[in-house]
Amino acid sequence: MAEENITRIMQEGKEFILIGTAHVSKDSAEQVKQVIEQENPDAVCIELDKQRYAAIMDGQKWKDMDIFNVIKEKKASLLLMNLAISSFQKRMAKQFGIEAGQEMIQGIASAKETGAQLVLADRNIQITFARIWGGVGFKGKMMLLAQVFSGIFTKETITEEDLEKMKSQDSIETILNEFSQSFPRLKTPLIDERDQYLAQKIKTAPGQKVVAVLGAAHVPGITKEIKKDHDLTALTKVPPKSKWPKIIGWSIPILIIALIAYTFFANPSAGWQQTISWLLWNGSFSALGVAIAFGHPLTILTAFIAAPITSLNPLIAAGWFAGIVQAFIKRPHVSDFEQLSEDVFTVKGFWRNKVTRVLLIVVLANLGSTLGTVVAGTDIVRLFFNNL
């Protein structure tokens, strides 16, 4: 058996066999099958968490899940990031005739065939993204979102050279590679912490012989970290949110309300002008955003009514209400997400896809409401100073 991409570690009477796979390689799946069959391990660890495992094992159920339930269950971020990775990998599959993630599927099948205990060794992907999100500032968040959407909508083809580079990268790291170069702090939650988590799960796997199916990028780190003990509770703790965005978010509406209230006291007529300005600018710009996204008439009306109210409450957003209404009227399913990699290549497909339609409505309604807040806020300040 070829030992290429295989790392063997003897520690405390246990043998650990790490298979450094390429998430985009046919050969990796074949090697996983060969190693597990010949080694006949007590346990097989794979680089998946429960959610990604469920998506692989019950793909049809995942396809049929509607987007409203996904949002209600707070799985939107997971679905969005999976979409970015899936869209990116689908283009590779189409271009090179490969099936991404086949080595993990093979690891699951081979564990079952040999009677080995399957261990889901990776950290929950939502926790990873939460720790990434909490580790970058506002600029970093905007760049991260841009990178994710770039990964979804880019039309660039992948060269053979790029494919070879990907064989030594984590599948998530591949999508965020450019971003991580600009923000080195991203490497800690994305790679280093997961190396520690994976190492601890592999080390504590049952039996005396353990095979671990891993992205090649993790093997060097795990080889080092498996010699140490790691606190999984600390590695799965979601960082607390900063108080400043909340303080700023509440300060603006409080200031707007205070200015209107004072103006009403000084000059009721000017106070009414401020109120009408707030309602019209906020509602109109938000409704315009939904109209640009070709939202349903009821969705446009929802944005118009919601924007002036939600602009005064940082806990809610006009786009959220408009998106829910649109999702109820034209409910998309995850199968629509799967078509994105094809639909986004054409303007017609982009506007036709139910998911991109909802996303456009949410984004443009919120952008419209923000623009309306700026315009109306400027007018309110002007009227305030005119009536001092």
Short mmCIF file of C-alpha atoms in Angstrom, two decimals:
data_model
loop_
_atom_site.label_atom_id
_atom_site.label_comp_id
_atom_site.label_asym_id
_atom_site.label_seq_id
_atom_site.Cartn_x
_atom_site.Cartn_y
_atom_site.Cartn_z
CA MET A 1 0.00 0.00 0.00
CA ALA A 2 1.39 3.42 -1.00
CA GLU A 3 2.20 5.57 2.04
CA GLU A 4 1.84 8.85 0.16
CA ASN A 5 -0.37 11.31 2.09
CA ILE A 6 -0.44 8.95 5.10
CA THR A 7 0.94 9.95 8.51
CA ARG A 8 1.32 7.31 11.23
CA ILE A 9 1.51 8.28 14.89
CA MET A 10 2.08 5.94 17.86
CA GLN A 11 1.04 7.45 21.18
CA GLU A 12 0.06 5.98 24.55
CA GLY A 13 -0.37 2.52 23.08
CA LYS A 14 -2.66 3.69 20.27
CA GLU A 15 -1.95 3.94 16.56
CA PHE A 16 -3.31 6.90 14.64
CA ILE A 17 -3.32 6.81 10.84
CA LEU A 18 -3.99 10.24 9.31
CA ILE A 19 -4.97 10.28 5.65
CA GLY A 20 -4.33 13.72 4.15
CA THR A 21 -6.96 13.94 1.44
CA ALA A 22 -7.78 16.42 -1.28
CA HIS A 23 -11.43 17.46 -1.13
CA VAL A 24 -11.42 17.68 -4.93
CA SER A 25 -9.55 14.51 -5.85
CA LYS A 26 -10.79 11.12 -7.11
CA ASP A 27 -7.60 9.44 -5.91
CA SER A 28 -8.23 10.48 -2.31
CA ALA A 29 -11.50 8.54 -2.09
CA GLU A 30 -9.83 5.44 -3.49
CA GLN A 31 -6.98 5.75 -1.01
CA VAL A 32 -9.43 6.11 1.90
CA LYS A 33 -11.18 2.91 0.87
CA GLN A 34 -7.89 1.03 0.52
CA VAL A 35 -6.44 2.19 3.85
CA ILE A 36 -9.56 1.41 5.91
CA GLU A 37 -9.99 -2.02 4.35
CA GLN A 38 -6.35 -3.00 4.90
CA GLU A 39 -5.92 -1.47 8.37
CA ASN A 40 -9.32 -2.62 9.72
CA PRO A 41 -9.35 0.14 12.41
CA ASP A 42 -11.48 0.28 15.55
CA ALA A 43 -12.66 3.79 14.69
CA VAL A 44 -12.78 6.06 11.64
CA CYS A 45 -12.75 9.83 12.21
CA ILE A 46 -13.96 12.11 9.45
CA GLU A 47 -13.69 15.88 9.05
CA LEU A 48 -17.42 16.53 9.35
CA ASP A 49 -19.75 17.79 12.06
CA LYS A 50 -23.30 16.56 12.70
CA GLN A 51 -24.94 19.12 10.43
CA ARG A 52 -22.70 18.47 7.42
CA TYR A 53 -22.98 14.71 8.03
CA ALA A 54 -26.79 14.99 8.04
CA ALA A 55 -26.68 16.98 4.81
CA ILE A 56 -24.62 14.22 3.16
CA MET A 57 -26.66 11.30 4.51
CA ASP A 58 -30.10 12.82 3.98
CA GLY A 59 -29.56 15.02 0.97
CA GLN A 60 -33.17 14.88 -0.23
CA LYS A 61 -34.52 16.18 3.07
CA TRP A 62 -31.99 19.03 2.93
CA LYS A 63 -33.11 19.87 -0.61
CA ASP A 64 -36.78 19.99 0.42
CA MET A 65 -36.24 22.22 3.45
CA ASP A 66 -37.81 25.65 2.82
CA ILE A 67 -35.83 28.81 3.38
CA PHE A 68 -38.28 30.23 5.93
CA ASN A 69 -37.66 27.33 8.31
CA VAL A 70 -33.93 27.65 7.72
CA ILE A 71 -34.06 31.31 8.81
CA LYS A 72 -36.36 30.56 11.76
CA GLU A 73 -33.99 27.83 12.98
CA LYS A 74 -31.04 30.25 12.66
CA LYS A 75 -29.31 28.11 10.04
CA ALA A 76 -29.15 30.87 7.43
CA SER A 77 -25.44 31.54 7.93
CA LEU A 78 -24.63 27.84 7.65
CA LEU A 79 -26.68 27.57 4.47
CA LEU A 80 -25.08 30.67 2.97
CA MET A 81 -21.53 29.47 3.64
CA ASN A 82 -22.40 25.97 2.40
CA LEU A 83 -23.80 27.62 -0.71
CA ALA A 84 -20.51 29.43 -1.32
CA ILE A 85 -18.51 26.24 -0.88
CA SER A 86 -20.99 24.14 -2.85
CA SER A 87 -21.15 26.60 -5.75
CA PHE A 88 -17.35 26.78 -5.90
CA GLN A 89 -16.96 23.00 -5.77
CA LYS A 90 -19.73 22.39 -8.32
CA ARG A 91 -17.81 24.45 -10.85
CA MET A 92 -14.78 22.26 -10.20
CA ALA A 93 -16.91 19.14 -10.54
CA LYS A 94 -18.26 20.37 -13.86
CA GLN A 95 -14.87 21.47 -15.16
CA PHE A 96 -12.80 18.46 -14.07
CA GLY A 97 -15.39 15.70 -13.74
CA ILE A 98 -14.84 15.20 -9.99
CA GLU A 99 -17.19 14.90 -7.03
CA ALA A 100 -16.25 17.14 -4.10
CA GLY A 101 -16.32 15.50 -0.67
CA GLN A 102 -16.28 11.98 -2.05
CA GLU A 103 -13.46 11.00 0.31
CA MET A 104 -15.68 11.74 3.35
CA ILE A 105 -18.55 9.77 1.85
CA GLN A 106 -16.15 6.91 1.23
CA GLY A 107 -14.90 7.11 4.82
CA ILE A 108 -18.48 6.77 6.11
CA ALA A 109 -19.18 3.81 3.82
CA SER A 110 -15.91 2.02 4.62
CA ALA A 111 -16.40 2.46 8.37
CA LYS A 112 -19.79 0.79 8.06
CA GLU A 113 -18.43 -2.03 5.90
CA THR A 114 -15.57 -2.85 8.28
CA GLY A 115 -17.59 -2.42 11.48
CA ALA A 116 -15.46 0.50 12.70
CA GLN A 117 -17.07 3.15 14.89
CA LEU A 118 -17.63 6.39 12.99
CA VAL A 119 -16.52 9.58 14.77
CA LEU A 120 -17.64 13.01 13.54
CA ALA A 121 -14.48 14.85 14.48
CA ASP A 122 -14.91 18.41 13.23
CA ARG A 123 -16.26 21.38 15.16
CA ASN A 124 -19.79 22.62 14.42
CA ILE A 125 -19.44 24.82 11.36
CA GLN A 126 -21.74 27.51 12.78
CA ILE A 127 -19.46 27.85 15.82
CA THR A 128 -16.45 28.18 13.51
CA PHE A 129 -18.14 30.94 11.53
CA ALA A 130 -19.32 32.65 14.75
CA ARG A 131 -15.74 32.71 16.05
CA ILE A 132 -14.52 34.00 12.68
CA TRP A 133 -17.23 36.70 12.67
CA GLY A 134 -16.37 37.74 16.21
CA GLY A 135 -12.66 37.99 15.42
CA VAL A 136 -12.83 40.68 12.71
CA GLY A 137 -13.99 44.27 12.83
CA PHE A 138 -16.66 46.01 10.74
CA LYS A 139 -14.32 46.32 7.74
CA GLY A 140 -13.44 42.64 8.08
CA LYS A 141 -17.11 41.65 8.17
CA MET A 142 -17.81 43.57 4.96
CA MET A 143 -14.79 42.00 3.26
CA LEU A 144 -15.81 38.55 4.46
CA LEU A 145 -19.32 38.92 3.04
CA ALA A 146 -17.87 40.21 -0.23
CA GLN A 147 -15.53 37.22 -0.39
CA VAL A 148 -18.38 34.78 0.27
CA PHE A 149 -20.56 36.28 -2.44
CA SER A 150 -17.58 36.44 -4.78
CA GLY A 151 -17.15 32.71 -4.22
CA ILE A 152 -20.79 32.18 -5.12
CA PHE A 153 -21.11 34.40 -8.16
CA THR A 154 -17.66 34.41 -9.76
CA LYS A 155 -17.50 33.17 -13.34
CA GLU A 156 -13.79 32.48 -13.30
CA THR A 157 -12.68 29.03 -14.39
CA ILE A 158 -10.21 27.01 -12.33
CA THR A 159 -6.85 26.10 -13.79
CA GLU A 160 -5.04 22.81 -13.30
CA GLU A 161 -2.48 24.72 -11.22
CA ASP A 162 -5.24 26.08 -8.96
CA LEU A 163 -6.61 22.57 -8.57
CA GLU A 164 -3.24 21.26 -7.40
CA LYS A 165 -3.03 24.07 -4.82
CA MET A 166 -6.48 23.17 -3.52
CA LYS A 167 -5.32 19.64 -2.82
CA SER A 168 -3.29 21.01 0.09
CA GLN A 169 -6.02 23.29 1.42
CA ASP A 170 -9.05 22.93 3.65
CA SER A 171 -12.29 23.18 1.63
CA ILE A 172 -13.47 26.17 3.68
CA GLU A 173 -10.03 27.74 3.58
CA THR A 174 -10.14 27.57 -0.22
CA ILE A 175 -13.12 29.93 -0.33
CA LEU A 176 -11.63 32.33 2.21
CA ASN A 177 -7.99 32.09 1.13
CA GLU A 178 -7.69 35.63 -0.24
CA PHE A 179 -9.50 37.05 2.77
CA SER A 180 -7.28 35.18 5.23
CA GLN A 181 -4.22 36.72 3.58
CA SER A 182 -5.60 40.19 4.33
CA PHE A 183 -6.69 39.16 7.83
CA PRO A 184 -4.14 36.74 9.33
CA ARG A 185 -6.28 36.52 12.50
CA LEU A 186 -8.72 34.45 10.50
CA LYS A 187 -6.28 31.53 10.49
CA THR A 188 -6.76 30.94 14.23
CA PRO A 189 -10.49 30.01 14.21
CA LEU A 190 -10.43 28.64 10.68
CA ILE A 191 -7.43 26.30 10.89
CA ASP A 192 -5.56 26.36 14.21
CA GLU A 193 -8.55 25.90 16.52
CA ARG A 194 -10.01 23.21 14.31
CA ASP A 195 -6.65 21.42 14.32
CA GLN A 196 -6.86 21.35 18.11
CA TYR A 197 -10.49 20.22 18.10
CA LEU A 198 -9.87 17.51 15.51
CA ALA A 199 -6.75 16.31 17.32
CA GLN A 200 -8.64 15.91 20.61
CA LYS A 201 -11.53 14.04 18.96
CA ILE A 202 -9.11 11.72 17.14
CA LYS A 203 -7.04 11.12 20.29
CA THR A 204 -10.12 10.18 22.32
CA ALA A 205 -11.69 8.00 19.60
CA PRO A 206 -12.42 4.45 20.84
CA GLY A 207 -10.09 1.51 20.18
CA GLN A 208 -6.37 1.02 19.71
CA LYS A 209 -6.22 1.79 15.99
CA VAL A 210 -7.81 4.93 14.59
CA VAL A 211 -7.95 6.10 10.97
CA ALA A 212 -8.69 9.80 10.40
CA VAL A 213 -9.86 11.14 7.03
CA LEU A 214 -8.77 14.78 6.90
CA GLY A 215 -8.13 17.63 4.51
CA ALA A 216 -4.39 17.70 3.84
CA ALA A 217 -4.13 21.22 5.31
CA HIS A 218 -4.96 19.88 8.78
CA VAL A 219 -2.46 17.02 8.96
CA PRO A 220 0.65 19.03 10.04
CA GLY A 221 -1.28 20.85 12.75
CA ILE A 222 -2.99 17.72 14.06
CA THR A 223 0.32 15.85 14.12
CA LYS A 224 1.57 18.52 16.53
CA GLU A 225 -1.63 19.08 18.53
CA ILE A 226 -2.44 15.41 19.12
CA LYS A 227 0.43 15.32 21.62
CA LYS A 228 -1.39 17.84 23.82
CA ASP A 229 -4.72 17.93 25.67
CA HIS A 230 -7.33 20.43 24.50
CA ASP A 231 -10.47 21.76 26.18
CA LEU A 232 -13.31 21.18 23.72
CA THR A 233 -15.67 23.33 25.79
CA ALA A 234 -13.38 26.36 25.39
CA LEU A 235 -13.01 25.67 21.66
CA THR A 236 -16.79 25.62 21.17
CA LYS A 237 -17.57 28.77 23.12
CA VAL A 238 -19.15 31.53 21.00
CA PRO A 239 -17.44 34.90 21.69
CA PRO A 240 -19.60 37.62 23.32
CA LYS A 241 -20.81 40.38 21.05
CA SER A 242 -19.36 43.87 21.33
CA LYS A 243 -21.61 46.42 23.06
CA TRP A 244 -20.60 49.33 20.82
CA PRO A 245 -22.71 48.44 17.76
CA LYS A 246 -25.74 48.17 20.03
CA ILE A 247 -24.96 51.50 21.72
CA ILE A 248 -24.51 53.27 18.37
CA GLY A 249 -27.55 51.50 16.91
CA TRP A 250 -29.80 52.79 19.70
CA SER A 251 -28.23 56.26 19.90
CA ILE A 252 -29.22 57.25 16.34
CA PRO A 253 -32.99 56.53 16.65
CA ILE A 254 -33.06 58.09 20.14
CA LEU A 255 -31.47 61.25 18.68
CA ILE A 256 -33.96 61.31 15.78
CA ILE A 257 -36.94 60.93 18.14
CA ALA A 258 -35.54 63.60 20.49
CA LEU A 259 -35.07 66.09 17.62
CA ILE A 260 -38.62 65.51 16.35
CA ALA A 261 -40.07 65.79 19.87
CA TYR A 262 -38.24 69.07 20.54
CA THR A 263 -39.28 70.49 17.17
CA PHE A 264 -42.90 69.54 17.86
CA PHE A 265 -42.64 71.49 21.13
CA ALA A 266 -41.10 74.53 19.44
CA ASN A 267 -43.09 74.43 16.19
CA PRO A 268 -45.76 71.73 15.71
CA SER A 269 -45.96 72.41 11.98
CA ALA A 270 -42.23 71.77 11.54
CA GLY A 271 -42.54 68.68 13.74
CA TRP A 272 -45.15 67.27 11.39
CA GLN A 273 -42.87 68.04 8.44
CA GLN A 274 -40.11 66.03 10.14
CA THR A 275 -42.46 63.11 10.79
CA ILE A 276 -43.73 63.04 7.21
CA SER A 277 -40.16 63.29 5.91
CA TRP A 278 -39.15 60.31 8.06
CA LEU A 279 -42.09 58.19 6.91
CA LEU A 280 -41.87 59.01 3.22
CA TRP A 281 -38.10 58.87 2.71
CA ASN A 282 -37.65 55.66 4.69
CA GLY A 283 -40.67 53.90 3.24
CA SER A 284 -40.15 55.04 -0.33
CA PHE A 285 -36.48 54.14 -0.61
CA SER A 286 -37.02 50.73 1.00
CA ALA A 287 -40.02 50.01 -1.25
CA LEU A 288 -37.98 51.13 -4.27
CA GLY A 289 -35.28 48.62 -3.37
CA VAL A 290 -37.85 45.82 -3.28
CA ALA A 291 -39.35 46.98 -6.57
CA ILE A 292 -35.90 46.90 -8.20
CA ALA A 293 -35.63 43.28 -7.04
CA PHE A 294 -39.02 42.59 -8.68
CA GLY A 295 -40.66 41.82 -5.35
CA HIS A 296 -44.35 40.99 -5.06
CA PRO A 297 -46.63 44.08 -4.59
CA LEU A 298 -47.40 42.98 -1.03
CA THR A 299 -43.66 42.74 -0.37
CA ILE A 300 -43.19 46.30 -1.67
CA LEU A 301 -46.01 47.51 0.60
CA THR A 302 -44.46 45.65 3.55
CA ALA A 303 -41.13 47.38 3.02
CA PHE A 304 -42.84 50.79 2.79
CA ILE A 305 -44.69 50.27 6.08
CA ALA A 306 -41.88 48.51 7.95
CA ALA A 307 -38.92 50.74 7.08
CA PRO A 308 -39.88 53.86 9.09
CA ILE A 309 -40.55 51.66 12.15
CA THR A 310 -37.58 49.30 11.89
CA SER A 311 -35.19 52.22 11.33
CA LEU A 312 -35.98 53.23 14.91
CA ASN A 313 -35.25 49.76 16.30
CA PRO A 314 -31.79 48.19 15.72
CA LEU A 315 -33.15 44.74 16.64
CA ILE A 316 -35.26 44.49 13.50
CA ALA A 317 -34.84 45.41 9.83
CA ALA A 318 -37.19 46.22 6.97
CA GLY A 319 -35.48 43.67 4.74
CA TRP A 320 -36.23 40.91 7.24
CA PHE A 321 -39.99 41.60 7.07
CA ALA A 322 -39.95 42.07 3.31
CA GLY A 323 -37.93 38.86 2.87
CA ILE A 324 -40.34 36.84 5.01
CA VAL A 325 -43.36 38.13 3.09
CA GLN A 326 -41.69 37.32 -0.22
CA ALA A 327 -40.72 33.87 1.08
CA PHE A 328 -44.33 33.20 2.06
CA ILE A 329 -45.68 34.29 -1.29
CA LYS A 330 -42.93 32.77 -3.47
CA ARG A 331 -41.44 30.21 -1.11
CA PRO A 332 -38.00 29.00 -2.25
CA HIS A 333 -36.52 25.63 -1.33
CA VAL A 334 -32.93 24.57 -0.86
CA SER A 335 -33.14 23.00 -4.32
CA ASP A 336 -33.23 26.60 -5.57
CA PHE A 337 -29.93 27.15 -3.77
CA GLU A 338 -28.44 24.22 -5.62
CA GLN A 339 -29.37 25.79 -8.95
CA LEU A 340 -27.59 29.04 -8.07
CA SER A 341 -24.27 27.93 -9.53
CA GLU A 342 -26.03 27.76 -12.91
CA ASP A 343 -28.63 30.52 -12.49
CA VAL A 344 -26.20 33.26 -11.49
CA PHE A 345 -24.34 32.90 -14.78
CA THR A 346 -27.19 34.74 -16.53
CA VAL A 347 -29.13 37.88 -15.62
CA LYS A 348 -32.39 36.06 -16.34
CA GLY A 349 -31.46 33.15 -14.09
CA PHE A 350 -30.33 35.46 -11.31
CA TRP A 351 -33.66 37.28 -11.20
CA ARG A 352 -35.69 34.11 -11.73
CA ASN A 353 -34.19 32.06 -8.91
CA LYS A 354 -36.43 32.28 -5.82
CA VAL A 355 -33.49 32.37 -3.42
CA THR A 356 -31.61 35.19 -5.14
CA ARG A 357 -34.90 37.06 -5.38
CA VAL A 358 -35.38 36.87 -1.60
CA LEU A 359 -31.73 37.77 -0.97
CA LEU A 360 -31.99 40.76 -3.29
CA ILE A 361 -35.17 41.91 -1.56
CA VAL A 362 -33.61 41.66 1.90
CA VAL A 363 -30.44 43.49 0.85
CA LEU A 364 -32.06 46.20 -1.27
CA ALA A 365 -34.87 46.85 1.23
CA ASN A 366 -32.28 47.37 3.97
CA LEU A 367 -30.06 49.51 1.75
CA GLY A 368 -33.08 51.60 0.77
CA SER A 369 -34.10 52.01 4.40
CA THR A 370 -30.53 53.04 5.31
CA LEU A 371 -30.46 55.60 2.50
CA GLY A 372 -33.88 56.84 3.58
CA THR A 373 -32.62 57.22 7.15
CA VAL A 374 -29.69 59.35 5.96
CA VAL A 375 -31.87 61.57 3.75
CA ALA A 376 -34.67 61.89 6.28
CA GLY A 377 -32.24 62.37 9.15
CA THR A 378 -30.53 65.20 7.29
CA ASP A 379 -33.90 66.85 6.66
CA ILE A 380 -34.91 66.43 10.32
CA VAL A 381 -31.67 68.07 11.49
CA ARG A 382 -32.20 70.92 9.01
CA LEU A 383 -35.73 71.57 10.27
CA PHE A 384 -34.52 71.33 13.87
CA PHE A 385 -31.90 74.04 13.43
CA ASN A 386 -34.35 76.20 11.46
CA ASN A 387 -36.66 76.18 14.46
CA LEU A 388 -34.18 76.73 17.29
#
